[in-house]
Coordinates of C-alpha atoms in Angstrom, one line a residue:
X22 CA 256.4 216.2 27.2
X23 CA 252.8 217.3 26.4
X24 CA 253.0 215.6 23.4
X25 CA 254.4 212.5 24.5
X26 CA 251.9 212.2 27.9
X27 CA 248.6 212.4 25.6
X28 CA 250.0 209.8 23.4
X29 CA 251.2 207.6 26.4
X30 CA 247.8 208.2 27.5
X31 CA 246.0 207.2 24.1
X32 CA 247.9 204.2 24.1
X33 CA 246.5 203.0 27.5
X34 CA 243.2 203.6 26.0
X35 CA 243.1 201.3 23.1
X36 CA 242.5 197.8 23.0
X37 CA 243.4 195.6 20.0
X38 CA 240.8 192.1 19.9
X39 CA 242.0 190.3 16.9
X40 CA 239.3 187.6 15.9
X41 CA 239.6 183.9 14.6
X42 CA 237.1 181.9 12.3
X43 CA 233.9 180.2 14.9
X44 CA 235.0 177.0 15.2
X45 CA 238.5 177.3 14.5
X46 CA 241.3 175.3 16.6
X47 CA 244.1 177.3 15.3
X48 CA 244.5 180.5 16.8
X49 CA 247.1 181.8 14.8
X50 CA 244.4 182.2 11.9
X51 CA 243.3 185.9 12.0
X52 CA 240.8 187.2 10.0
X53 CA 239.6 190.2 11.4
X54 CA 241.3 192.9 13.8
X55 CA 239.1 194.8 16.2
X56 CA 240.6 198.1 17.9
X57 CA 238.5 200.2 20.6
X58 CA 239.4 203.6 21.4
X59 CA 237.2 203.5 24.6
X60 CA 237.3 201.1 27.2
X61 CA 233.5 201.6 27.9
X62 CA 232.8 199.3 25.3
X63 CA 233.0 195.1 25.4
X64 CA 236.4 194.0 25.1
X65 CA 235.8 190.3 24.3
X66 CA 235.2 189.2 21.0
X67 CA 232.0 187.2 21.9
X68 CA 230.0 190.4 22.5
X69 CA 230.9 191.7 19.5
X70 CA 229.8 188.7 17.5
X71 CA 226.8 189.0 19.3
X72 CA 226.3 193.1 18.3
X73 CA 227.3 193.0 14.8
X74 CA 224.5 190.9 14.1
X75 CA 223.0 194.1 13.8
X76 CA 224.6 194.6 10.3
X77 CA 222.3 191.9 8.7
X78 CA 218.9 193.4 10.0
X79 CA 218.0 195.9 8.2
X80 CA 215.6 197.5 11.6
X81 CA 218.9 198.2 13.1
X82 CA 219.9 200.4 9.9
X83 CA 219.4 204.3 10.8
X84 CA 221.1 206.0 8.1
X85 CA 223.5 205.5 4.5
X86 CA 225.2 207.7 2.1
X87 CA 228.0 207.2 -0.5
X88 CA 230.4 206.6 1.8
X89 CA 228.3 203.2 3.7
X90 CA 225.5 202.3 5.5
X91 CA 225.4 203.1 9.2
X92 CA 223.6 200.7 12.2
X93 CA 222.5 200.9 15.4
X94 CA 224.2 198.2 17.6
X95 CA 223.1 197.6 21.6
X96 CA 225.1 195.7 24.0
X97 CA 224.3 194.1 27.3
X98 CA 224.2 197.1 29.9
X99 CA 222.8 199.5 27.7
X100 CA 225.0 200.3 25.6
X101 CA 224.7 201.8 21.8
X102 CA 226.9 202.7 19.2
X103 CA 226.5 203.8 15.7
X104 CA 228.5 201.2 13.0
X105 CA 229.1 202.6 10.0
X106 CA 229.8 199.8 7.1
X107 CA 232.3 201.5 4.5
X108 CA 231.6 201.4 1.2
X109 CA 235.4 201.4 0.2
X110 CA 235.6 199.7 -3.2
X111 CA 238.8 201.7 -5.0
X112 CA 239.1 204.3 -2.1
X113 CA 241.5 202.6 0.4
X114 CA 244.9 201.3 -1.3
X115 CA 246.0 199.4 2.0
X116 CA 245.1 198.5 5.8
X117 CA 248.3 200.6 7.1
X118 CA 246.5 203.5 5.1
X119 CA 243.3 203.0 6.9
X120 CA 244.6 202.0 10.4
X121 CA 246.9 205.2 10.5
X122 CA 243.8 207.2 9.0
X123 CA 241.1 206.3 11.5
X124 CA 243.4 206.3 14.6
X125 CA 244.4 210.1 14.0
X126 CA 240.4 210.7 13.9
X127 CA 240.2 208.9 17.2
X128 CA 242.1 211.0 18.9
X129 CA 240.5 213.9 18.0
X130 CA 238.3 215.0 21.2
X131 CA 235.4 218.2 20.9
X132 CA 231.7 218.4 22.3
X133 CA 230.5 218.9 18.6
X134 CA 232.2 216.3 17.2
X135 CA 230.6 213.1 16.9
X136 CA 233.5 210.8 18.7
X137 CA 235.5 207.5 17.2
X138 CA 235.3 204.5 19.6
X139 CA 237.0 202.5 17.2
X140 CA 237.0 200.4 14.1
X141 CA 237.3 196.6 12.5
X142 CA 239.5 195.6 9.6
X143 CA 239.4 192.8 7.3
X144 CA 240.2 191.9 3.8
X145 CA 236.2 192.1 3.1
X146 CA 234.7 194.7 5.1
X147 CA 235.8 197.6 7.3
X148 CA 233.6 199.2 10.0
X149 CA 233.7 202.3 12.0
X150 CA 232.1 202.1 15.4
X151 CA 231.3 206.1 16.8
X152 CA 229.3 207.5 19.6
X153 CA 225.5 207.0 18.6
X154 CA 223.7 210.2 18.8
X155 CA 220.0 209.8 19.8
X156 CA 218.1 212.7 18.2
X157 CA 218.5 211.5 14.8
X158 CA 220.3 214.4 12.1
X159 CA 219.2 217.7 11.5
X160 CA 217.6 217.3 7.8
X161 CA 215.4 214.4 9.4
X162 CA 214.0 216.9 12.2
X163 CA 213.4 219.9 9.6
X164 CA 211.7 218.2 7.1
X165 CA 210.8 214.6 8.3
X166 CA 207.3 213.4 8.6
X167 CA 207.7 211.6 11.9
X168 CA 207.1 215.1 13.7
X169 CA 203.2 215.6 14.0
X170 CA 203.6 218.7 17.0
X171 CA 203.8 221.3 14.3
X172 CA 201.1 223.5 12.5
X173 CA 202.1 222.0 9.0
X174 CA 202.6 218.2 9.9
X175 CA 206.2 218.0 9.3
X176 CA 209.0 219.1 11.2
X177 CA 209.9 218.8 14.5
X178 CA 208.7 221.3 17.3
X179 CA 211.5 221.2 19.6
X180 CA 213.5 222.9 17.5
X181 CA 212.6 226.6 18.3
X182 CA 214.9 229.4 16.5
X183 CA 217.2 229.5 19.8
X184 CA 217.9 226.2 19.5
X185 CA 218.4 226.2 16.0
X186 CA 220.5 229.0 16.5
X187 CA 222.9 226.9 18.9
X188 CA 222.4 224.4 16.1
X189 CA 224.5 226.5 14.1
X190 CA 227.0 227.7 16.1
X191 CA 228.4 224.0 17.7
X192 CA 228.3 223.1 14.0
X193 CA 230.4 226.0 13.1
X194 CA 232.6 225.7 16.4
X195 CA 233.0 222.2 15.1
X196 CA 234.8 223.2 11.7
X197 CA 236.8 225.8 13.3
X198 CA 238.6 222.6 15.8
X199 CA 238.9 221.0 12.4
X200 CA 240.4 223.7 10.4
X201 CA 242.2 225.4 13.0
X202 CA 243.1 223.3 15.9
X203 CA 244.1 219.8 14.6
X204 CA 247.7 219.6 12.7
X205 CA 247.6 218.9 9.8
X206 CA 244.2 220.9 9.2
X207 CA 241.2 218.4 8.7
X208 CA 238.9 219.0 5.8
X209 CA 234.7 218.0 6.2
X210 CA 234.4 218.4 2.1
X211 CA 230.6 217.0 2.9
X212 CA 228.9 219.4 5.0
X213 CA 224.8 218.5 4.5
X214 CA 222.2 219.0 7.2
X215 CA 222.1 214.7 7.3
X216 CA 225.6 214.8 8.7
X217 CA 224.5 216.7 11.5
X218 CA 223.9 214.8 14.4
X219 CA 221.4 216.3 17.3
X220 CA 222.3 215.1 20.9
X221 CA 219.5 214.2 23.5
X222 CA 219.9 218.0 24.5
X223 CA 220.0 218.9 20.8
X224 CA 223.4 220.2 20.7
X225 CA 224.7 219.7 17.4
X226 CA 227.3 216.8 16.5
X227 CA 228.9 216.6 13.4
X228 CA 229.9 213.5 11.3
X229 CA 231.4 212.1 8.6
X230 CA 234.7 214.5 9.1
X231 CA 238.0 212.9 7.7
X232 CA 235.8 210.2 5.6

């Protein structure tokens, strides 16, 4: 019963906004298929013409890796998310694949886990839209330059040893969700100081899990 109410309840949650070509009379046409895991976020395909713009300027970029490039995209009302532009040349064999892949991450809920809201398929380019996380990653506040308040120049100074000691320990409560509490186990294989995210209370998230 459990089992059947949270996915009842996750199937409530997501919306499906399938996309046709600007311009085009023929709405059987698909070429892109949009599915939110939140209902916080726009629902109509317009706004979401309007926010990926984001993905062609390059101010909006706020972080890459071997796996894609990731934007910043803002919404009327305030909104922010983080869009993460796969680079999936020879890693995903078919959309079912992906589709069943990312909709087992979005259901996967924990306060140090940076959260799925959804993600965009087509036969060119796949996204991933997650929570965006405001204080930057962790590397970036050790080392980065953009952090005068210290005695060496670098660094930032809000991140006093208790701190990074809570750092540590939502990253680590993190991996044990992952390893212990989701069936079948989930695997990080890429744990680096740039995949972990820093709240506006600096409470560790951690990304990039089941990529």
């Amino acid at each position: 019963m459990n089992i059947r109410a949270r996915g009842g309840k996750r199937e409530d949650e997501t919306m499906v906004v399938e996309s046709t070509p600007l311009g085009s009379t023929d709405s059987s046409l698909i070429i892109g298929k949009l599915v939110l895991f939140s209902k916080t976020l726009p629902s109509k395909y317009e706004d979401w013409e309007a926010g990926t713009k984001a993905l062609l300027d390059k101010e909006c970029l706020i972080g890459g890796g071997s796996i894609g490039t990731v934007y910043r995209t803002n919404f009327e009302g305030g909104i922010s998310i983080a869009v993460k532009k796969l680079e999936t040349l020879g890693r995903i064999r078919s959309q079912d694949e992906f589709e069943q892949e990312i909709g087992r991450l979005g259901n996967l809920r924990h306060p140090n886990l940076v959260s799925f809201q959804g993600y965009y398929w087509s036969s060119s380019m796949q996204l991933i839209l997650s929570e965006f996380v405001p204080n930057g990653n962790l590397y970036d506040n050790l080392h980065g330059l953009d952090y005068p308040g210290t005695s060496t120049g670098v660094g930032n100074s809000e991140l006093y040893w208790s701190r990074r000691f809570q750092i540590a320990l939502g990253t680590a409560r993190a991996l044990s969700y992952l390893h212990h509490d989701c069936r079948p186990p989930i695997l990080h294989l890429n744990i680096k100081s740039t995949n972990i995210l820093l709240d506006e209370n600096y409470e560790a998230k951690l990304s990039d899990y089941g990529l």
